[in-house]
Structures are given as C-alpha cells and as structure tokens.
Amino acid sequence: MNTPIQHLSGELDNGNELYIKRDDLLPFSMGGNKVRISQAFFQDMEHKGCDTMIIYGSRHSNLCRVLSNLCCSKDVPCVMICSHEEQEDQTATNNTHLIDWAGAQVIHCGKDNIAATVSSVMEKLRARGRRPYYIYGDKFGRGNEGTAAAAYAEAYREIQDFEADQGREFDYIFCPSGTGATQSGLICGHLLAGDGKKIMGIIISSRETERARQVISEGVSDYFVKNGRTLPTGWAEEIILLDGYRQAGYGHYDSRITSTIREQYRRNSLPLDPIYTGKAFWGMKEYINASGIRDSRILFLHTGGAPLFYDFLAKEGTENETC
Ligand SMILES: *Cc1c(COP(=O)(O)O)cnc(C)c1O
C-alpha cells in the first residue's frame, strides 16, 4: 500500500526541505491513517477467530467510517458504540452519513458508561452465538494497544524505502497526534530501524500531555512485547509531543488554521481539515520557525480525513480569494 511522498518546494525557510507522505490517498473509504489502522484491527479480528466487529467512537469519527465500511464490504456485522459528550454538536457530518450508509448498528452511550455498554453488547452477541471482537481490547479499552501501532510500524518501511532511493534520510517526521496510535507506530518503526529521526507528534486535542505520553508508551511497549522484541534503553525519550498548537482543544481552530488550509489548497493542492491535518500542518510550520531548525529534511504525514475537508468546505468555503 505504498503512498506517494511529494516534495513541497519553497514551503520552509532556513534551508529546510519539506516532504509530504500522502496517506490521504490510500485507496479505500476516502483514505487516511484509519485505512491502515482499520486493516490492522480487521486482521487481528480474523486472527483471533472472531466474526463480529465492535467499534467505538463519535458519529463524526474517521475510524468509525473506515471500519464500518471495511465491515460492510466484507460482509462482517459491525456494532458501533457511539459515545456522546455532554454538550455536543448535534449536526450530522459527512462521516455520520457514511457510517449510516455502511449500515453499522449504532448503540448510543454516555462518556461515563462505556465499559458497561461494551460488556452488555459483547454478552448479547455471545448469547446469539457470535464471537465479538472489540477493537480496544477489554471493556475498559485495554489490551489491544499494539495492534493499531503495528499499522504505522509497517508503514515506516515505506518511508525507509523512499530514503534508500533518495540516498538521504529525513531528520524529522511530523504528524497530528490524537489517540497517539499513528505516532506510536512511527516510533516503533524508528526504534526498530535504530535511525536518527525525530518523530514529532502535534497534539490536536485537550488531552493532557503526560496522559498522551503514557498512552503512546503503552502502544509502543505492547507492540514490542507482542512481536517478541526488546525495547532499547532510553526509548521513552523518543516520545516527542508538541502541545502548544492545540488551541482550545479538539475541533477548535482560528483564522491561522483556516488560512493555512486555503494556502495549502492553493499552493500545493492539498486537502487539509481544521481538526487534524490543518492544525498539525500549521503547528509544524510554527514550531519549525520558533525552534530554529535549519538545513533539515522534514516529512509531514498527511493522515487523511477527506470527509472533514468537505465538511469544512461546506461550512467556510464561500469566501473568495483573488488568484
Ligand atoms: C485519527 C486521525 C488522526 C490522529 O491519529 P491518531 O492515531 O489517533 O493519533 C489524525 N488525522 C486524521 C485525519 C485522523 O482521522
């Protein structure tokens, strides 16, 4: 599933070169990191001899879109436990509609009632003779951290192949960090390669930085344990999180992000969204300027979210721009 790595010339100053890996172009369900992650969950489900997928997320979730799409395309029943915030935006988004189209059975639950809902869904399915698989492991959402990380531990090899072709390595990889699964996987790839790259995660939500660090370290160590590998000493220092660009938290953005999105569409024809990729791309550029990084080769991972780009376009796309 190799995706293109493109050079974006003229984007950065101080002798820095910017490249972008287009995982938004993965050829399933409108692409994105959730394609690789969903495939990893799906294979794990089959490997464990299960036959019914239980997914969890909000009705706007990219992961739920891709997983529910994967299930219906393979004729596997899919139950979605849909979490609700106390104050939430009731409007349906593109992902909400696509999850509906995929025909996932949606079970609603509050944020404080997830474990009980997961158990009762599992029990009901078992009583009907099914073998349910919950993507996050047990009812508390633990035990399956390494599966999602595996997706980007493997994708890391595509980056290494590109470097081998070019005869030069990247110094940095930047990506948005939400649950941290993508960053965990990239860190696994980096630790296995023993190379000098720095994997920079830009926190896009209000998740506390120490909590984010802990979740990533669980993902990395679970992956290493499950693959029978030993972690190198000092590995935890390789978890680099930038928490200065989250703005007011998940889904919050201001005109610095919207201008970045317009600019990147115009200059490089990139579809970025304000929740993940647009926020992280803006944060990356700010960080590179502020930290005085020079003469470096930098890779940005485009993690997809195309339906969010179109949500954004429908909402804020009416202003004109003079070419
Ligand atoms: C989920 C998602 C992310 C964050 O990835 P994590 O593995 O959860 O950190 C980034 N970008 C997009 C478009 C996503 O859907």
PDB file of C-alpha atoms in Angstrom, residues 62-262:
ATOM      1  CA  ASN A  62     -12.891   8.805  10.659  1.00  0.00           C
ATOM      2  CA  LEU A  63     -12.021   5.480  12.313  1.00  0.00           C
ATOM      3  CA  CYS A  64     -15.693   4.503  12.555  1.00  0.00           C
ATOM      4  CA  ARG A  65     -16.242   5.480   8.920  1.00  0.00           C
ATOM      5  CA  VAL A  66     -13.424   3.300   7.635  1.00  0.00           C
ATOM      6  CA  LEU A  67     -14.047   0.333   9.964  1.00  0.00           C
ATOM      7  CA  SER A  68     -17.780   0.265   9.257  1.00  0.00           C
ATOM      8  CA  ASN A  69     -17.011   0.497   5.535  1.00  0.00           C
ATOM      9  CA  LEU A  70     -14.490  -2.333   5.764  1.00  0.00           C
ATOM     10  CA  CYS A  71     -17.023  -4.500   7.612  1.00  0.00           C
ATOM     11  CA  CYS A  72     -19.844  -3.978   5.111  1.00  0.00           C
ATOM     12  CA  SER A  73     -17.502  -4.566   2.174  1.00  0.00           C
ATOM     13  CA  LYS A  74     -16.515  -7.907   3.718  1.00  0.00           C
ATOM     14  CA  ASP A  75     -19.965  -8.808   4.977  1.00  0.00           C
ATOM     15  CA  VAL A  76     -18.927  -8.774   8.622  1.00  0.00           C
ATOM     16  CA  PRO A  77     -21.520  -7.460  11.100  1.00  0.00           C
ATOM     17  CA  CYS A  78     -20.449  -4.220  12.754  1.00  0.00           C
ATOM     18  CA  VAL A  79     -21.759  -2.752  16.002  1.00  0.00           C
ATOM     19  CA  MET A  80     -20.757   0.814  16.756  1.00  0.00           C
ATOM     20  CA  ILE A  81     -20.785   2.055  20.326  1.00  0.00           C
ATOM     21  CA  CYS A  82     -21.346   5.723  19.835  1.00  0.00           C
ATOM     22  CA  SER A  83     -20.143   7.987  22.582  1.00  0.00           C
ATOM     23  CA  HIS A  84     -21.769  11.293  23.358  1.00  0.00           C
ATOM     24  CA  GLU A  85     -20.307  14.341  25.029  1.00  0.00           C
ATOM     25  CA  GLU A  86     -22.416  16.313  27.475  1.00  0.00           C
ATOM     26  CA  GLN A  87     -22.507  19.335  25.239  1.00  0.00           C
ATOM     27  CA  GLU A  88     -22.148  18.253  21.699  1.00  0.00           C
ATOM     28  CA  ASP A  89     -22.776  19.468  18.245  1.00  0.00           C
ATOM     29  CA  GLN A  90     -25.873  17.610  17.074  1.00  0.00           C
ATOM     30  CA  THR A  91     -25.308  18.259  13.387  1.00  0.00           C
ATOM     31  CA  ALA A  92     -24.557  15.301  11.192  1.00  0.00           C
ATOM     32  CA  THR A  93     -21.294  15.459   9.237  1.00  0.00           C
ATOM     33  CA  ASN A  94     -20.106  13.614   6.151  1.00  0.00           C
ATOM     34  CA  ASN A  95     -18.761  10.806   8.338  1.00  0.00           C
ATOM     35  CA  THR A  96     -22.111  10.485  10.129  1.00  0.00           C
ATOM     36  CA  HIS A  97     -23.822   9.853   6.796  1.00  0.00           C
ATOM     37  CA  LEU A  98     -21.181   7.437   5.578  1.00  0.00           C
ATOM     38  CA  ILE A  99     -21.367   5.436   8.825  1.00  0.00           C
ATOM     39  CA  ASP A 100     -25.134   5.246   8.258  1.00  0.00           C
ATOM     40  CA  TRP A 101     -24.609   4.074   4.691  1.00  0.00           C
ATOM     41  CA  ALA A 102     -22.300   1.316   5.893  1.00  0.00           C
ATOM     42  CA  GLY A 103     -25.170   0.008   7.990  1.00  0.00           C
ATOM     43  CA  ALA A 104     -23.361  -0.268  11.307  1.00  0.00           C
ATOM     44  CA  GLN A 105     -25.741  -0.999  14.166  1.00  0.00           C
ATOM     45  CA  VAL A 106     -25.357   2.043  16.387  1.00  0.00           C
ATOM     46  CA  ILE A 107     -25.655   1.760  20.189  1.00  0.00           C
ATOM     47  CA  HIS A 108     -25.601   5.113  21.976  1.00  0.00           C
ATOM     48  CA  CYS A 109     -23.864   5.648  25.282  1.00  0.00           C
ATOM     49  CA  GLY A 110     -22.588   8.443  27.501  1.00  0.00           C
ATOM     50  CA  LYS A 111     -18.876   9.003  28.080  1.00  0.00           C
ATOM     51  CA  ASP A 112     -19.107   7.591  31.630  1.00  0.00           C
ATOM     52  CA  ASN A 113     -20.900   4.421  30.621  1.00  0.00           C
ATOM     53  CA  ILE A 114     -18.585   2.909  28.045  1.00  0.00           C
ATOM     54  CA  ALA A 115     -17.306  -0.170  29.909  1.00  0.00           C
ATOM     55  CA  ALA A 116     -20.809  -1.290  30.895  1.00  0.00           C
ATOM     56  CA  THR A 117     -22.054  -0.798  27.346  1.00  0.00           C
ATOM     57  CA  VAL A 118     -19.155  -2.745  25.855  1.00  0.00           C
ATOM     58  CA  SER A 119     -19.794  -5.678  28.229  1.00  0.00           C
ATOM     59  CA  SER A 120     -23.500  -5.799  27.599  1.00  0.00           C
ATOM     60  CA  VAL A 121     -23.038  -5.641  23.809  1.00  0.00           C
ATOM     61  CA  MET A 122     -20.442  -8.437  23.984  1.00  0.00           C
ATOM     62  CA  GLU A 123     -22.704 -10.604  26.172  1.00  0.00           C
ATOM     63  CA  LYS A 124     -25.708 -10.170  23.914  1.00  0.00           C
ATOM     64  CA  LEU A 125     -23.687 -11.085  20.855  1.00  0.00           C
ATOM     65  CA  ARG A 126     -22.204 -14.151  22.553  1.00  0.00           C
ATOM     66  CA  ALA A 127     -25.675 -15.264  23.631  1.00  0.00           C
ATOM     67  CA  ARG A 128     -26.606 -15.209  19.946  1.00  0.00           C
ATOM     68  CA  GLY A 129     -23.662 -17.450  19.075  1.00  0.00           C
ATOM     69  CA  ARG A 130     -21.400 -14.706  17.707  1.00  0.00           C
ATOM     70  CA  ARG A 131     -17.724 -14.210  18.502  1.00  0.00           C
ATOM     71  CA  PRO A 132     -17.388 -10.462  19.033  1.00  0.00           C
ATOM     72  CA  TYR A 133     -14.139  -8.518  18.724  1.00  0.00           C
ATOM     73  CA  TYR A 134     -13.790  -5.175  20.459  1.00  0.00           C
ATOM     74  CA  ILE A 135     -11.151  -3.055  18.756  1.00  0.00           C
ATOM     75  CA  TYR A 136      -9.780  -1.626  22.005  1.00  0.00           C
ATOM     76  CA  GLY A 137      -9.394  -4.946  23.864  1.00  0.00           C
ATOM     77  CA  ASP A 138     -11.287  -5.439  27.111  1.00  0.00           C
ATOM     78  CA  LYS A 139     -14.312  -3.471  28.300  1.00  0.00           C
ATOM     79  CA  PHE A 140     -12.020  -0.812  29.766  1.00  0.00           C
ATOM     80  CA  GLY A 141     -10.447  -0.370  26.366  1.00  0.00           C
ATOM     81  CA  ARG A 142      -7.142  -2.039  27.256  1.00  0.00           C
ATOM     82  CA  GLY A 143      -5.085  -4.871  25.889  1.00  0.00           C
ATOM     83  CA  ASN A 144      -5.014  -4.085  22.190  1.00  0.00           C
ATOM     84  CA  GLU A 145      -2.741  -1.029  22.072  1.00  0.00           C
ATOM     85  CA  GLY A 146      -0.093  -2.663  19.900  1.00  0.00           C
ATOM     86  CA  THR A 147      -2.482  -3.612  17.091  1.00  0.00           C
ATOM     87  CA  ALA A 148      -3.117  -0.067  15.940  1.00  0.00           C
ATOM     88  CA  ALA A 149       0.574   0.783  16.408  1.00  0.00           C
ATOM     89  CA  ALA A 150       1.519  -2.089  14.083  1.00  0.00           C
ATOM     90  CA  ALA A 151      -0.089  -0.262  11.179  1.00  0.00           C
ATOM     91  CA  TYR A 152       2.441   2.586  11.235  1.00  0.00           C
ATOM     92  CA  ALA A 153       5.335   0.426  12.353  1.00  0.00           C
ATOM     93  CA  GLU A 154       4.820  -1.233   8.969  1.00  0.00           C
ATOM     94  CA  ALA A 155       4.188   1.966   7.033  1.00  0.00           C
ATOM     95  CA  TYR A 156       7.541   3.200   8.351  1.00  0.00           C
ATOM     96  CA  ARG A 157       9.240   0.807   5.927  1.00  0.00           C
ATOM     97  CA  GLU A 158       7.760   2.745   3.009  1.00  0.00           C
ATOM     98  CA  ILE A 159       9.476   5.846   4.350  1.00  0.00           C
ATOM     99  CA  GLN A 160      12.749   3.919   4.664  1.00  0.00           C
ATOM    100  CA  ASP A 161      12.422   2.672   1.079  1.00  0.00           C
ATOM    101  CA  PHE A 162      11.977   6.250  -0.116  1.00  0.00           C
ATOM    102  CA  GLU A 163      15.055   7.324   1.838  1.00  0.00           C
ATOM    103  CA  ALA A 164      17.081   4.492   0.372  1.00  0.00           C
ATOM    104  CA  ASP A 165      16.037   5.579  -3.141  1.00  0.00           C
ATOM    105  CA  GLN A 166      16.987   9.179  -2.458  1.00  0.00           C
ATOM    106  CA  GLY A 167      20.177   8.270  -0.655  1.00  0.00           C
ATOM    107  CA  ARG A 168      19.259  10.597   2.215  1.00  0.00           C
ATOM    108  CA  GLU A 169      17.285  10.279   5.402  1.00  0.00           C
ATOM    109  CA  PHE A 170      14.662  12.535   6.867  1.00  0.00           C
ATOM    110  CA  ASP A 171      15.595  14.316  10.076  1.00  0.00           C
ATOM    111  CA  TYR A 172      12.031  14.758  11.293  1.00  0.00           C
ATOM    112  CA  ILE A 173       8.605  13.266  10.755  1.00  0.00           C
ATOM    113  CA  PHE A 174       5.653  15.380  11.906  1.00  0.00           C
ATOM    114  CA  CYS A 175       2.153  14.021  12.363  1.00  0.00           C
ATOM    115  CA  PRO A 176      -1.053  15.001  14.141  1.00  0.00           C
ATOM    116  CA  SER A 177      -1.429  13.124  17.433  1.00  0.00           C
ATOM    117  CA  GLY A 178      -4.957  12.261  18.562  1.00  0.00           C
ATOM    118  CA  THR A 179      -5.195   8.833  20.197  1.00  0.00           C
ATOM    119  CA  GLY A 180      -1.464   8.558  19.518  1.00  0.00           C
ATOM    120  CA  ALA A 181      -1.761   5.264  17.617  1.00  0.00           C
ATOM    121  CA  THR A 182      -0.140   6.654  14.480  1.00  0.00           C
ATOM    122  CA  GLN A 183       2.713   8.268  16.360  1.00  0.00           C
ATOM    123  CA  SER A 184       3.240   5.080  18.434  1.00  0.00           C
ATOM    124  CA  GLY A 185       3.605   3.106  15.229  1.00  0.00           C
ATOM    125  CA  LEU A 186       6.076   5.578  13.728  1.00  0.00           C
ATOM    126  CA  ILE A 187       8.093   5.479  16.952  1.00  0.00           C
ATOM    127  CA  CYS A 188       8.138   1.654  16.791  1.00  0.00           C
ATOM    128  CA  GLY A 189       9.411   1.855  13.215  1.00  0.00           C
ATOM    129  CA  HIS A 190      12.061   4.355  14.241  1.00  0.00           C
ATOM    130  CA  LEU A 191      13.201   2.272  17.230  1.00  0.00           C
ATOM    131  CA  LEU A 192      13.380  -0.891  15.121  1.00  0.00           C
ATOM    132  CA  ALA A 193      15.374   0.944  12.457  1.00  0.00           C
ATOM    133  CA  GLY A 194      17.671   2.476  15.067  1.00  0.00           C
ATOM    134  CA  ASP A 195      17.901   5.595  12.928  1.00  0.00           C
ATOM    135  CA  GLY A 196      18.297   9.225  13.953  1.00  0.00           C
ATOM    136  CA  LYS A 197      14.900  10.555  13.003  1.00  0.00           C
ATOM    137  CA  LYS A 198      12.757  12.500  15.417  1.00  0.00           C
ATOM    138  CA  ILE A 199       9.062  11.651  15.411  1.00  0.00           C
ATOM    139  CA  MET A 200       7.142  14.798  16.314  1.00  0.00           C
ATOM    140  CA  GLY A 201       3.511  14.483  17.349  1.00  0.00           C
ATOM    141  CA  ILE A 202       1.381  17.601  17.358  1.00  0.00           C
ATOM    142  CA  ILE A 203      -1.365  17.247  19.932  1.00  0.00           C
ATOM    143  CA  ILE A 204      -4.661  18.295  18.381  1.00  0.00           C
ATOM    144  CA  SER A 205      -6.965  17.801  21.386  1.00  0.00           C
ATOM    145  CA  SER A 206      -7.050  18.889  25.011  1.00  0.00           C
ATOM    146  CA  ARG A 207      -5.706  15.530  26.184  1.00  0.00           C
ATOM    147  CA  GLU A 208      -3.187  16.213  28.924  1.00  0.00           C
ATOM    148  CA  THR A 209       0.354  15.896  27.591  1.00  0.00           C
ATOM    149  CA  GLU A 210       1.507  13.423  30.243  1.00  0.00           C
ATOM    150  CA  ARG A 211      -1.537  11.264  29.562  1.00  0.00           C
ATOM    151  CA  ALA A 212      -0.787  11.375  25.831  1.00  0.00           C
ATOM    152  CA  ARG A 213       2.789  10.332  26.550  1.00  0.00           C
ATOM    153  CA  GLN A 214       1.611   7.413  28.658  1.00  0.00           C
ATOM    154  CA  VAL A 215      -0.837   6.176  26.004  1.00  0.00           C
ATOM    155  CA  ILE A 216       1.910   6.290  23.372  1.00  0.00           C
ATOM    156  CA  SER A 217       4.328   4.430  25.611  1.00  0.00           C
ATOM    157  CA  GLU A 218       1.699   1.709  26.152  1.00  0.00           C
ATOM    158  CA  GLY A 219       1.203   1.415  22.392  1.00  0.00           C
ATOM    159  CA  VAL A 220       4.938   1.117  21.766  1.00  0.00           C
ATOM    160  CA  SER A 221       5.607  -1.374  24.552  1.00  0.00           C
ATOM    161  CA  ASP A 222       2.581  -3.532  23.683  1.00  0.00           C
ATOM    162  CA  TYR A 223       3.767  -3.689  20.072  1.00  0.00           C
ATOM    163  CA  PHE A 224       7.273  -4.693  21.143  1.00  0.00           C
ATOM    164  CA  VAL A 225       6.002  -7.350  23.580  1.00  0.00           C
ATOM    165  CA  LYS A 226       3.592  -8.828  21.024  1.00  0.00           C
ATOM    166  CA  ASN A 227       6.344  -9.021  18.428  1.00  0.00           C
ATOM    167  CA  GLY A 228       8.876 -10.534  20.801  1.00  0.00           C
ATOM    168  CA  ARG A 229      11.255  -7.563  20.584  1.00  0.00           C
ATOM    169  CA  THR A 230      13.199  -5.817  23.302  1.00  0.00           C
ATOM    170  CA  LEU A 231      12.933  -2.081  23.685  1.00  0.00           C
ATOM    171  CA  PRO A 232      16.217  -0.183  23.545  1.00  0.00           C
ATOM    172  CA  THR A 233      17.233   1.661  26.716  1.00  0.00           C
ATOM    173  CA  GLY A 234      16.111   5.261  26.909  1.00  0.00           C
ATOM    174  CA  TRP A 235      13.377   4.628  24.334  1.00  0.00           C
ATOM    175  CA  ALA A 236      10.780   6.686  26.219  1.00  0.00           C
ATOM    176  CA  GLU A 237      12.768   9.836  25.395  1.00  0.00           C
ATOM    177  CA  GLU A 238      11.831   9.264  21.765  1.00  0.00           C
ATOM    178  CA  ILE A 239       8.228  10.233  22.512  1.00  0.00           C
ATOM    179  CA  ILE A 240       8.145  13.860  21.459  1.00  0.00           C
ATOM    180  CA  LEU A 241       4.865  15.717  21.843  1.00  0.00           C
ATOM    181  CA  LEU A 242       4.243  19.333  20.935  1.00  0.00           C
ATOM    182  CA  ASP A 243       1.350  20.675  22.959  1.00  0.00           C
ATOM    183  CA  GLY A 244       1.438  24.348  22.037  1.00  0.00           C
ATOM    184  CA  TYR A 245      -0.769  24.117  18.949  1.00  0.00           C
ATOM    185  CA  ARG A 246      -3.955  22.509  20.194  1.00  0.00           C
ATOM    186  CA  GLN A 247      -5.657  25.905  20.520  1.00  0.00           C
ATOM    187  CA  ALA A 248      -8.807  25.437  22.655  1.00  0.00           C
ATOM    188  CA  GLY A 249      -8.807  21.670  22.073  1.00  0.00           C
ATOM    189  CA  TYR A 250     -10.348  19.117  19.746  1.00  0.00           C
ATOM    190  CA  GLY A 251     -12.211  20.758  16.876  1.00  0.00           C
ATOM    191  CA  HIS A 252     -11.296  24.316  17.896  1.00  0.00           C
ATOM    192  CA  TYR A 253      -9.461  26.447  15.368  1.00  0.00           C
ATOM    193  CA  ASP A 254      -8.932  30.046  14.422  1.00  0.00           C
ATOM    194  CA  SER A 255      -8.049  32.020  11.309  1.00  0.00           C
ATOM    195  CA  ARG A 256      -4.394  30.927  11.422  1.00  0.00           C
ATOM    196  CA  ILE A 257      -5.565  27.399  10.688  1.00  0.00           C
ATOM    197  CA  THR A 258      -8.191  28.344   8.122  1.00  0.00           C
ATOM    198  CA  SER A 259      -5.635  30.447   6.236  1.00  0.00           C
ATOM    199  CA  THR A 260      -3.185  27.542   6.297  1.00  0.00           C
ATOM    200  CA  ILE A 261      -5.858  25.313   4.772  1.00  0.00           C
ATOM    201  CA  ARG A 262      -6.639  27.778   1.982  1.00  0.00           C
TER     202      ARG A 262
END
